[in-house]
CSV table of C-alpha atoms in Angstrom, one decimal:
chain,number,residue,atom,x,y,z
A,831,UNK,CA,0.0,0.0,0.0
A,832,UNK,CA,1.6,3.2,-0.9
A,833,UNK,CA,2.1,6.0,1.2
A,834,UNK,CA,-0.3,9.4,1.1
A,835,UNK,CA,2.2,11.9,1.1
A,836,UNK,CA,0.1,15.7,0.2
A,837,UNK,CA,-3.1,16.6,1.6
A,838,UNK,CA,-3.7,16.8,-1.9
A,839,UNK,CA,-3.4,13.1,-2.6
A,840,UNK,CA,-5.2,12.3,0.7
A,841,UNK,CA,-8.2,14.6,-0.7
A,842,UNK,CA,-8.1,13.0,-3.9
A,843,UNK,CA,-8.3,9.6,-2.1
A,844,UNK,CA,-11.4,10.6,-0.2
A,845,UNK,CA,-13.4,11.6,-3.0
A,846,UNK,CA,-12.8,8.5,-4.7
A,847,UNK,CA,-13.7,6.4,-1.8
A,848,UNK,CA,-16.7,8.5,-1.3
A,849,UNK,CA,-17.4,7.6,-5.1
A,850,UNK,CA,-17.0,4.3,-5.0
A,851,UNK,CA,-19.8,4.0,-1.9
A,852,UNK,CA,-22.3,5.4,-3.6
A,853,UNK,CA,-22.0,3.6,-6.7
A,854,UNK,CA,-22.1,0.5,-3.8
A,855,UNK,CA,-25.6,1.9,-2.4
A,856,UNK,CA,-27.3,2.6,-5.3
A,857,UNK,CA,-26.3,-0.8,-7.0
A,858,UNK,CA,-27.7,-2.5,-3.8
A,859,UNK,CA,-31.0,-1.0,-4.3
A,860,UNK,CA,-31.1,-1.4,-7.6
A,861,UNK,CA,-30.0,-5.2,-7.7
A,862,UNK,CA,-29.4,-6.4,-4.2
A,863,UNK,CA,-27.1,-8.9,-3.6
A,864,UNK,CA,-26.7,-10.1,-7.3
A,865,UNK,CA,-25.2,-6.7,-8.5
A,866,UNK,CA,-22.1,-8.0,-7.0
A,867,UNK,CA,-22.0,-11.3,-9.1
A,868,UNK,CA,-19.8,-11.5,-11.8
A,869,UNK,CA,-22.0,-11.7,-14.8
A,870,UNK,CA,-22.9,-15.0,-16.0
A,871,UNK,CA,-22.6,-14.8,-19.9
A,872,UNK,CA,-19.6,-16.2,-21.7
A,873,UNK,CA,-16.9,-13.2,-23.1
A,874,UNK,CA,-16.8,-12.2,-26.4
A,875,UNK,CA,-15.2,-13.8,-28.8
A,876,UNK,CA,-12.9,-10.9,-30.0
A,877,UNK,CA,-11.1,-13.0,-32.6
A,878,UNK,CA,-14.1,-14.0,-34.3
A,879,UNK,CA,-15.5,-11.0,-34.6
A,880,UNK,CA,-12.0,-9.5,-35.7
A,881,UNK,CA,-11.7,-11.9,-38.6
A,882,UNK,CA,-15.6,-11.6,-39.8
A,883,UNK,CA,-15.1,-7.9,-39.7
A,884,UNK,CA,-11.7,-8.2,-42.2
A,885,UNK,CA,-13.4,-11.2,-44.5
A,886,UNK,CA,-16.6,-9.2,-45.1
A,887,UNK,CA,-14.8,-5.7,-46.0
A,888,UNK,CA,-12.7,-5.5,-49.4
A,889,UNK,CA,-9.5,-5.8,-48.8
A,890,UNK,CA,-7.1,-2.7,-49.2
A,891,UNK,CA,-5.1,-4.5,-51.8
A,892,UNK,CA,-8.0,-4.8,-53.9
A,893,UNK,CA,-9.0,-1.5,-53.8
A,894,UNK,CA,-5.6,0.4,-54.8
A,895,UNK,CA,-5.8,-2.3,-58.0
A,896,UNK,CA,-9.3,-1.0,-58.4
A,897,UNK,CA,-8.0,2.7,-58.4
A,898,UNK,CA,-4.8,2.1,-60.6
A,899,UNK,CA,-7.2,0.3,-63.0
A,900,UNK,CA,-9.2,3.4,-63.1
A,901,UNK,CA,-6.3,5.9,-64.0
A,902,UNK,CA,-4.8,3.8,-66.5
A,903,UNK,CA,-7.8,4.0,-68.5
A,904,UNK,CA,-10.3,6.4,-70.2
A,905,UNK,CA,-13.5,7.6,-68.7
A,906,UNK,CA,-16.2,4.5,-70.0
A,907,UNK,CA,-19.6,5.6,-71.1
A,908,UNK,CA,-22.6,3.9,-68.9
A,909,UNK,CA,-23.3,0.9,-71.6
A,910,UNK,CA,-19.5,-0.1,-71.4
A,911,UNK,CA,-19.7,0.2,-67.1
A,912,UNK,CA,-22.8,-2.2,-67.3
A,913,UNK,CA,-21.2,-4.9,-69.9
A,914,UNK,CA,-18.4,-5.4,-67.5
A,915,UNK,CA,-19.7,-5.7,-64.0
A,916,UNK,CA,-17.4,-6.0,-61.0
A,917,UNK,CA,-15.6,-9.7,-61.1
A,918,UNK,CA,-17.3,-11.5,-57.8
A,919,UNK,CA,-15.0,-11.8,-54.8
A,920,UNK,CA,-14.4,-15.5,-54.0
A,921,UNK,CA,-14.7,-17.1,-50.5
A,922,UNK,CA,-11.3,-16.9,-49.1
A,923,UNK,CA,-11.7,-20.5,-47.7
A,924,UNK,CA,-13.1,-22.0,-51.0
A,925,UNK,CA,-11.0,-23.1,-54.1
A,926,UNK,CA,-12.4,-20.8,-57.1
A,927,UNK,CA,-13.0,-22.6,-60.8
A,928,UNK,CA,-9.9,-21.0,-62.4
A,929,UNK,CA,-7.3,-23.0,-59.4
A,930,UNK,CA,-9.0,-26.6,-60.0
A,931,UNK,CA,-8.2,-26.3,-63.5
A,932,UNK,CA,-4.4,-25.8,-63.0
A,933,UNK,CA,-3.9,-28.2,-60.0
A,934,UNK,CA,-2.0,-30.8,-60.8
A,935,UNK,CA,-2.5,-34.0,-59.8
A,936,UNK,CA,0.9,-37.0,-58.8
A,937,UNK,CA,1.6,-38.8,-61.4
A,938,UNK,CA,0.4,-42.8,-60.9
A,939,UNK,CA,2.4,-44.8,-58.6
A,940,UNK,CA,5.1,-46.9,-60.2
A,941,UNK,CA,4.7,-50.2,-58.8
A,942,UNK,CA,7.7,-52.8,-58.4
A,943,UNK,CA,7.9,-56.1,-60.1
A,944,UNK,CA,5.3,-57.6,-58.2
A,945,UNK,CA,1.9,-56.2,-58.1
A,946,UNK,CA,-0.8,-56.3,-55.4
A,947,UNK,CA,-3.0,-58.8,-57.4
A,948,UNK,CA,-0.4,-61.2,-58.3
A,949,UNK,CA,0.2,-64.2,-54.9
A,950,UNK,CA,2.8,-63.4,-53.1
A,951,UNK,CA,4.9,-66.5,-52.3
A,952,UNK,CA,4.4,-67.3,-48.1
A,953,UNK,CA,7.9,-67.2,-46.2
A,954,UNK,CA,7.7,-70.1,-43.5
């Protein structure tokens, strides 16, 4: 416990416990006895909602490309805006069309001279 050394300080400290009292009586009539239980609800998951928040709003990235697109090229009348609408942002979990095409697959097992289906011969 530290030492009150200015009248100041011991004012200060005074006031504050005087605070903190009433805050105590009013939330005893106001609750009772249960205003002093910690609250029974789970916390917030703050890393959930941190990640939902980033997923759902474009991407910072995307929108400099967006605006560097835009400089590099003429203003577009309204029938050429319309023909090409905005490409649809992809789950960023979920493969997209365009990435099945190129995966490649392992090539098929070489086996060795003897093959599953042929006997092998029983060691005794």
């Amino acid at each position: 416990m530290e030492c009150i050394d200015s009248p100041e300080q011991a004012e200060k400290a005074i006031e504050e416990l005087l605070k903190e009292a009433k805050r105590g009586k009013t939330r005893a009539e106001t609750m009772g006895p249960m205003g002093w239980m910690k609250c029974p609800l789970a916390g917030t998951n703050k890393r959930f909602l941190i990640n939902t928040i980033k997923n759902t709003l474009p991407s910072h990235k995307e929108q400099e490309h967006e605006q560097k697109e835009g400089n590099k090229e003429p203003a577009k009348s309204q029938d050429q805006k319309e023909a090409n609408p905005k490409k649809h942002r992809s789950h960023p979990y979920k493969r997209s069309l365009h990435t099945r095409g190129s995966v490649g697959y392992s090539p098929p097992r070489k086996r060795g001279t003897r093959d599953k289906c042929d006997p092998r011969p029983s060691r005794r």
